[in-house]
mmCIF file of N, CA and C in Angstrom:
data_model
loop_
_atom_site.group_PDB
_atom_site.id
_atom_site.type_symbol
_atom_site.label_atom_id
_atom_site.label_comp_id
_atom_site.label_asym_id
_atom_site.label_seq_id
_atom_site.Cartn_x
_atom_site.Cartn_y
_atom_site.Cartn_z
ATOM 1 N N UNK A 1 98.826 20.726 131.376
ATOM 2 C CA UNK A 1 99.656 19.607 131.027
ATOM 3 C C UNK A 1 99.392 19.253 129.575
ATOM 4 N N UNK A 2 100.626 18.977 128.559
ATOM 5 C CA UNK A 2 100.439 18.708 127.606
ATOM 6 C C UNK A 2 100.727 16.996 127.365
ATOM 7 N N UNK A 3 99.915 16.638 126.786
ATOM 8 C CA UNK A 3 100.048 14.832 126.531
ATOM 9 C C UNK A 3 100.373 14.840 125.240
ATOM 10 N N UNK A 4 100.908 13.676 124.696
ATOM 11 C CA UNK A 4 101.020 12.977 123.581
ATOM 12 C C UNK A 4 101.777 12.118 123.822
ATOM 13 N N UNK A 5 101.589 11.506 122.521
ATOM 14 C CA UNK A 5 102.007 10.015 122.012
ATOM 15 C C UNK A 5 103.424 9.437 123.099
ATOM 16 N N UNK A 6 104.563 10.479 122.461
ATOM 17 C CA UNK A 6 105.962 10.448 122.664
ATOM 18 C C UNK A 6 106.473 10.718 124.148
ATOM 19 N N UNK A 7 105.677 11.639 124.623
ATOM 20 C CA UNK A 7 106.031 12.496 126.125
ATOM 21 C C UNK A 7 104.863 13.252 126.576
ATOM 22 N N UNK A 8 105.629 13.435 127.858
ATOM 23 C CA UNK A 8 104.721 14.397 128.921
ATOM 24 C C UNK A 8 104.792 15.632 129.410
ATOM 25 N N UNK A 9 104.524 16.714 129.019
ATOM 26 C CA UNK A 9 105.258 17.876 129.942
ATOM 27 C C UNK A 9 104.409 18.814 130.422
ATOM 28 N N UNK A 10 104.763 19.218 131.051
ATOM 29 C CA UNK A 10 103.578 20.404 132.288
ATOM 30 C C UNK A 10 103.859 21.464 131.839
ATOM 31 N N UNK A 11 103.119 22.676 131.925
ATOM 32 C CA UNK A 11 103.180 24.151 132.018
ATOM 33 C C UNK A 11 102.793 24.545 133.411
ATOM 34 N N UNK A 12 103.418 25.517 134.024
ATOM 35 C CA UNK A 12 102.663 26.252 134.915
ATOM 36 C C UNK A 12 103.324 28.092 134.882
ATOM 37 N N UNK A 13 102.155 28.835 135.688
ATOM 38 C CA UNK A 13 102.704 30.572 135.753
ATOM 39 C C UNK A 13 103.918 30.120 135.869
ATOM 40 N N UNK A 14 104.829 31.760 136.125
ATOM 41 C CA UNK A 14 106.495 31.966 136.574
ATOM 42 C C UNK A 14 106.465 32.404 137.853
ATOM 43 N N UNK A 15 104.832 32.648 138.570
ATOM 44 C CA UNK A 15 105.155 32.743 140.090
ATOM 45 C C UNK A 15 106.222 32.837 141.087
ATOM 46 N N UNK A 16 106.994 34.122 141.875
ATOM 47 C CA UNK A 16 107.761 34.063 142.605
ATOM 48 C C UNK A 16 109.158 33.611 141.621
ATOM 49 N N UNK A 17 109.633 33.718 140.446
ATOM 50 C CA UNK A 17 110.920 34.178 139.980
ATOM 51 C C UNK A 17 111.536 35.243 139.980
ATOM 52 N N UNK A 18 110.811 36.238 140.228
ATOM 53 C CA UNK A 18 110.892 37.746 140.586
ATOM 54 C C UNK A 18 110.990 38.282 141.781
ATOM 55 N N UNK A 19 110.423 37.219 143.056
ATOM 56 C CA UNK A 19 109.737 37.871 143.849
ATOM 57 C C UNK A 19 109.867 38.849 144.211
ATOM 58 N N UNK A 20 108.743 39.742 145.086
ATOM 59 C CA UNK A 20 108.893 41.154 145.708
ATOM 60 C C UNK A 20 109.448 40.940 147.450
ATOM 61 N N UNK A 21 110.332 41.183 147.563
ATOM 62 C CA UNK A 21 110.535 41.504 149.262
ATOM 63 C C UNK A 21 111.762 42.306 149.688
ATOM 64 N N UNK A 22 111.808 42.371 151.402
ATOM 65 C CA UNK A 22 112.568 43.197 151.655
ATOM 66 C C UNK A 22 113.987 43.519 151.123
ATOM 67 N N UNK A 23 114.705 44.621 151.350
ATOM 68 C CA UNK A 23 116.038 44.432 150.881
ATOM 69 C C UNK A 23 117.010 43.049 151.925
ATOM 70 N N UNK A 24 116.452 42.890 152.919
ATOM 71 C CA UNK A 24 117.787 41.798 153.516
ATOM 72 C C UNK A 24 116.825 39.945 152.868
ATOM 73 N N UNK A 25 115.387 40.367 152.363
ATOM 74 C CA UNK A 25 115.080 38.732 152.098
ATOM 75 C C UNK A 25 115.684 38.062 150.583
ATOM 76 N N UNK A 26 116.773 37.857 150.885
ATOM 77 C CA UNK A 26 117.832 36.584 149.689
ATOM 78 C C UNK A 26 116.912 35.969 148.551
ATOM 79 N N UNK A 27 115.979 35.820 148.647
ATOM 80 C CA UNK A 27 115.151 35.088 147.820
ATOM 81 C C UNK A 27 114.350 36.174 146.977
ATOM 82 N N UNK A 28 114.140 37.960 147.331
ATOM 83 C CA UNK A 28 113.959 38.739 146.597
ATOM 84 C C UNK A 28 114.678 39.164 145.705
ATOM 85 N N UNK A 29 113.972 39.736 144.231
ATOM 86 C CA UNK A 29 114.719 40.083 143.512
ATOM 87 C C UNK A 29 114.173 41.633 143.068
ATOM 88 N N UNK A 30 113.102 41.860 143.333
ATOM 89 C CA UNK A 30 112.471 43.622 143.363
ATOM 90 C C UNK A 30 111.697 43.924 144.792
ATOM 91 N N UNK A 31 112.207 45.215 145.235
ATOM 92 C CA UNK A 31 111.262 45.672 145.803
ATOM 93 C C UNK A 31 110.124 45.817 146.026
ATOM 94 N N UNK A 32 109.351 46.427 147.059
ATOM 95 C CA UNK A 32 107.675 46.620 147.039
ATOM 96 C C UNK A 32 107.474 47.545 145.896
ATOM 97 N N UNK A 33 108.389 48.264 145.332
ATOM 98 C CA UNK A 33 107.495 49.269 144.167
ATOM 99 C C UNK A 33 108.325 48.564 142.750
ATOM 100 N N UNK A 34 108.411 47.421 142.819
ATOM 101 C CA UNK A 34 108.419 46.481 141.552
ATOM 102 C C UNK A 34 110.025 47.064 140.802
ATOM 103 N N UNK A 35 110.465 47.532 141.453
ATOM 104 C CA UNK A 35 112.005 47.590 140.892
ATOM 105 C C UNK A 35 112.909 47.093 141.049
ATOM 106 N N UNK A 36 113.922 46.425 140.202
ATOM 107 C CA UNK A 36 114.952 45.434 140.717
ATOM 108 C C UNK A 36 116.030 45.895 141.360
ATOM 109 N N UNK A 37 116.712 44.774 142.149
ATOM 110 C CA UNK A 37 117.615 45.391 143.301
ATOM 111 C C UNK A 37 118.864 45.456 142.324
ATOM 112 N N UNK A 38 119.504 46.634 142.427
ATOM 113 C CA UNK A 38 120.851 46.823 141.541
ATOM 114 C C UNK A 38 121.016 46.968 140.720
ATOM 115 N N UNK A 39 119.560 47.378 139.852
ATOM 116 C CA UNK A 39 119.495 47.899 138.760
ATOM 117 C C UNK A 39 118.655 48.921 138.057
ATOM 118 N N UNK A 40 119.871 50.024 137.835
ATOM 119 C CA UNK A 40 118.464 51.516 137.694
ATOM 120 C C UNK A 40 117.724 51.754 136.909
ATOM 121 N N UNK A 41 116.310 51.504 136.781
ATOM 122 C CA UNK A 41 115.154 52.045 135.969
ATOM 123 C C UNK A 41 114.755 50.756 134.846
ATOM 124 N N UNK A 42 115.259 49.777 135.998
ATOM 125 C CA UNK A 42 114.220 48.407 135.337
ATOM 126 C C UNK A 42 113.283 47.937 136.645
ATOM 127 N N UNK A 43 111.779 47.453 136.222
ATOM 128 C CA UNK A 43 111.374 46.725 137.329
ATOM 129 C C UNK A 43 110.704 45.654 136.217
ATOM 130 N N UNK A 44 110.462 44.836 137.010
ATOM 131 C CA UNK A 44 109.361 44.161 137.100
ATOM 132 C C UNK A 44 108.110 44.304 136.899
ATOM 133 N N UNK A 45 107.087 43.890 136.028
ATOM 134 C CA UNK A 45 105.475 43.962 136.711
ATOM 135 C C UNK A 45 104.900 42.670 135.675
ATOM 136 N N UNK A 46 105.190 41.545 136.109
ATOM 137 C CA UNK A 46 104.093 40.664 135.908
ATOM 138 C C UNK A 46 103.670 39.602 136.893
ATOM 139 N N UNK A 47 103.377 38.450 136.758
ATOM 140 C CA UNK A 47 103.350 37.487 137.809
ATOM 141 C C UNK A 47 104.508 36.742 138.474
ATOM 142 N N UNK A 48 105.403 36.868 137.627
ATOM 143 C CA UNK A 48 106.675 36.400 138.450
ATOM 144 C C UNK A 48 106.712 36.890 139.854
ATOM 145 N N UNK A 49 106.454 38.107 139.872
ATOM 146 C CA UNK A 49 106.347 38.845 141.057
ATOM 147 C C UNK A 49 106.316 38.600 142.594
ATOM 148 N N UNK A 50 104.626 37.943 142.224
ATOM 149 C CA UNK A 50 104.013 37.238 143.027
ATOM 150 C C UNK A 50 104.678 36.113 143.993
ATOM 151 N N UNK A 51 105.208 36.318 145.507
ATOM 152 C CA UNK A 51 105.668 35.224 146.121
ATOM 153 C C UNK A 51 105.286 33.837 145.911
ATOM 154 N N UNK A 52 104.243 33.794 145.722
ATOM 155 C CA UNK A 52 103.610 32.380 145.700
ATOM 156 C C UNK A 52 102.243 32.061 144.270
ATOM 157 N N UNK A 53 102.360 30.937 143.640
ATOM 158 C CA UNK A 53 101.626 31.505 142.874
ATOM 159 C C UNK A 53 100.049 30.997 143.642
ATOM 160 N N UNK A 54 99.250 31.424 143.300
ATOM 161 C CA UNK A 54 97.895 31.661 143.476
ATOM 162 C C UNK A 54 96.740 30.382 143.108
ATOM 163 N N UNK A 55 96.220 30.033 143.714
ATOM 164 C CA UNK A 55 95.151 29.009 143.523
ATOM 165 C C UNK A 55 94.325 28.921 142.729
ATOM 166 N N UNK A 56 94.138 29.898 141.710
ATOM 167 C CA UNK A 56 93.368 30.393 141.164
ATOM 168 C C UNK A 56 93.673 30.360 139.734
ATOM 169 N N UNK A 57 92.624 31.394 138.957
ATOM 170 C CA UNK A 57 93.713 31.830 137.676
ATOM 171 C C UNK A 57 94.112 32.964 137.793
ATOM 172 N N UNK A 58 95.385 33.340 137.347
ATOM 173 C CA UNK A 58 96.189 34.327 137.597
ATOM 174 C C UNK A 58 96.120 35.597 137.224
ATOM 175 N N UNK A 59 94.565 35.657 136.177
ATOM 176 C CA UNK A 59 94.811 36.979 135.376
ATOM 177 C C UNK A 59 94.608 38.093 135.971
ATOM 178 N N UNK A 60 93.350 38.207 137.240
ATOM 179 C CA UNK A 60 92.932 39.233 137.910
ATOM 180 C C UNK A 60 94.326 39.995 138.512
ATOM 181 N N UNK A 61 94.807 38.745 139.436
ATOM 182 C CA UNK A 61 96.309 39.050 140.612
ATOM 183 C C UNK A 61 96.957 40.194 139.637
ATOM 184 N N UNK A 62 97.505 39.333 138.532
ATOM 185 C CA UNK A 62 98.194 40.252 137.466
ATOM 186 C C UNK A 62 97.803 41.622 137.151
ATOM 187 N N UNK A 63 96.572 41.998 136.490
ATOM 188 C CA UNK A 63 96.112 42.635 136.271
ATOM 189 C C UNK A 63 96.416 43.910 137.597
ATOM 190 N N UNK A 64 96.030 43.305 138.256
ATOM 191 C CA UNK A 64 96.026 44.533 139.671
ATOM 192 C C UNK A 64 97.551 44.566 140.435
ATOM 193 N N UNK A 65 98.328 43.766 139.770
ATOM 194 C CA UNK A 65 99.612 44.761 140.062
ATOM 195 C C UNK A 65 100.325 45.591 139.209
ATOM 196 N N UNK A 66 99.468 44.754 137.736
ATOM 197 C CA UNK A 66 100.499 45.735 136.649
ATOM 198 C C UNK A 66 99.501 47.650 137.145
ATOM 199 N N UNK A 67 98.475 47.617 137.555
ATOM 200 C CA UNK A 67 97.704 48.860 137.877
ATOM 201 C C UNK A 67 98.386 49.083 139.144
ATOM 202 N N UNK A 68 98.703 48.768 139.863
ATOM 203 C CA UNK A 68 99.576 49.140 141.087
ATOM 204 C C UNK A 68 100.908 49.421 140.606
ATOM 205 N N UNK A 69 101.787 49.120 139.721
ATOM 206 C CA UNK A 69 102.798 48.962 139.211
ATOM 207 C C UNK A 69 102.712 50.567 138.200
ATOM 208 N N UNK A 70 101.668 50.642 137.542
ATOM 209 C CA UNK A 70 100.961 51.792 136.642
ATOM 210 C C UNK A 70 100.977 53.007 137.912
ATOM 211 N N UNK A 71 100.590 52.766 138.964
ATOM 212 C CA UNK A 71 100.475 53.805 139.965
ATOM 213 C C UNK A 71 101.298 54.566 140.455
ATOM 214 N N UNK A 72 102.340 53.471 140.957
ATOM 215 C CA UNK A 72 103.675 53.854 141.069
ATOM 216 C C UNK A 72 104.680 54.430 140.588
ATOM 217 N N UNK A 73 104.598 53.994 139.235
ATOM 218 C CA UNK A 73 105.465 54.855 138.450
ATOM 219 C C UNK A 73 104.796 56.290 137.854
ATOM 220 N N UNK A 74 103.847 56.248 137.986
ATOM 221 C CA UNK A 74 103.103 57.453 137.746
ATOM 222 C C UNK A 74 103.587 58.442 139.000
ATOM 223 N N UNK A 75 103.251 58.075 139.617
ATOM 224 C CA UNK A 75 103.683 58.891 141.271
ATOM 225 C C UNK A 75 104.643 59.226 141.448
ATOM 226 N N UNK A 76 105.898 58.278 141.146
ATOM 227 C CA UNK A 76 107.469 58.504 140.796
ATOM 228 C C UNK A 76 108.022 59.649 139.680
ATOM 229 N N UNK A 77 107.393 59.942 139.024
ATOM 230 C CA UNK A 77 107.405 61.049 137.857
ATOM 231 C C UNK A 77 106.752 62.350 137.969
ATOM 232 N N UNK A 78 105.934 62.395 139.081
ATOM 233 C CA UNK A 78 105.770 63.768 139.222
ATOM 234 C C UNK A 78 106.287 64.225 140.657
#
């Protein structure tokens, strides 16, 4: 949260703007292998991702999907 004089305003992650889920869940926007629905050879890989954001700090979560995300597309190419 940022304060001053004039106003007030919050920051938080982008948690779940992306989310990952099935093709029939409405509220997804990429698949489990971080690619967006309806569009070829873009995905996703940061925290948006993430359905929900996390209690925590976010960097580890991140970290280990952009390496899951790294995996995948590695795997996809050969």
């Amino acid at each position: 949260m940022v304060v001053c004089r004039y106003r007030l305003e919050t920051s938080s992650e982008g948690a779940g703007t992306c989310r990952i889920g099935a093709p029939d869940d409405r509220l997804a926007v990429v698949d489990p292998m971080c690619r967006v629905y309806g569009v070829d050879g873009l995905r996703v890989v940061d925290g948006s991702v993430m359905p929900a954001l996390v209690c925590a700090n976010t960097n580890i979560p991140i970290i280990m999907i952009a390496e899951k995300a790294a995996d995948l597309i590695k795997a996809s190419v050969r």
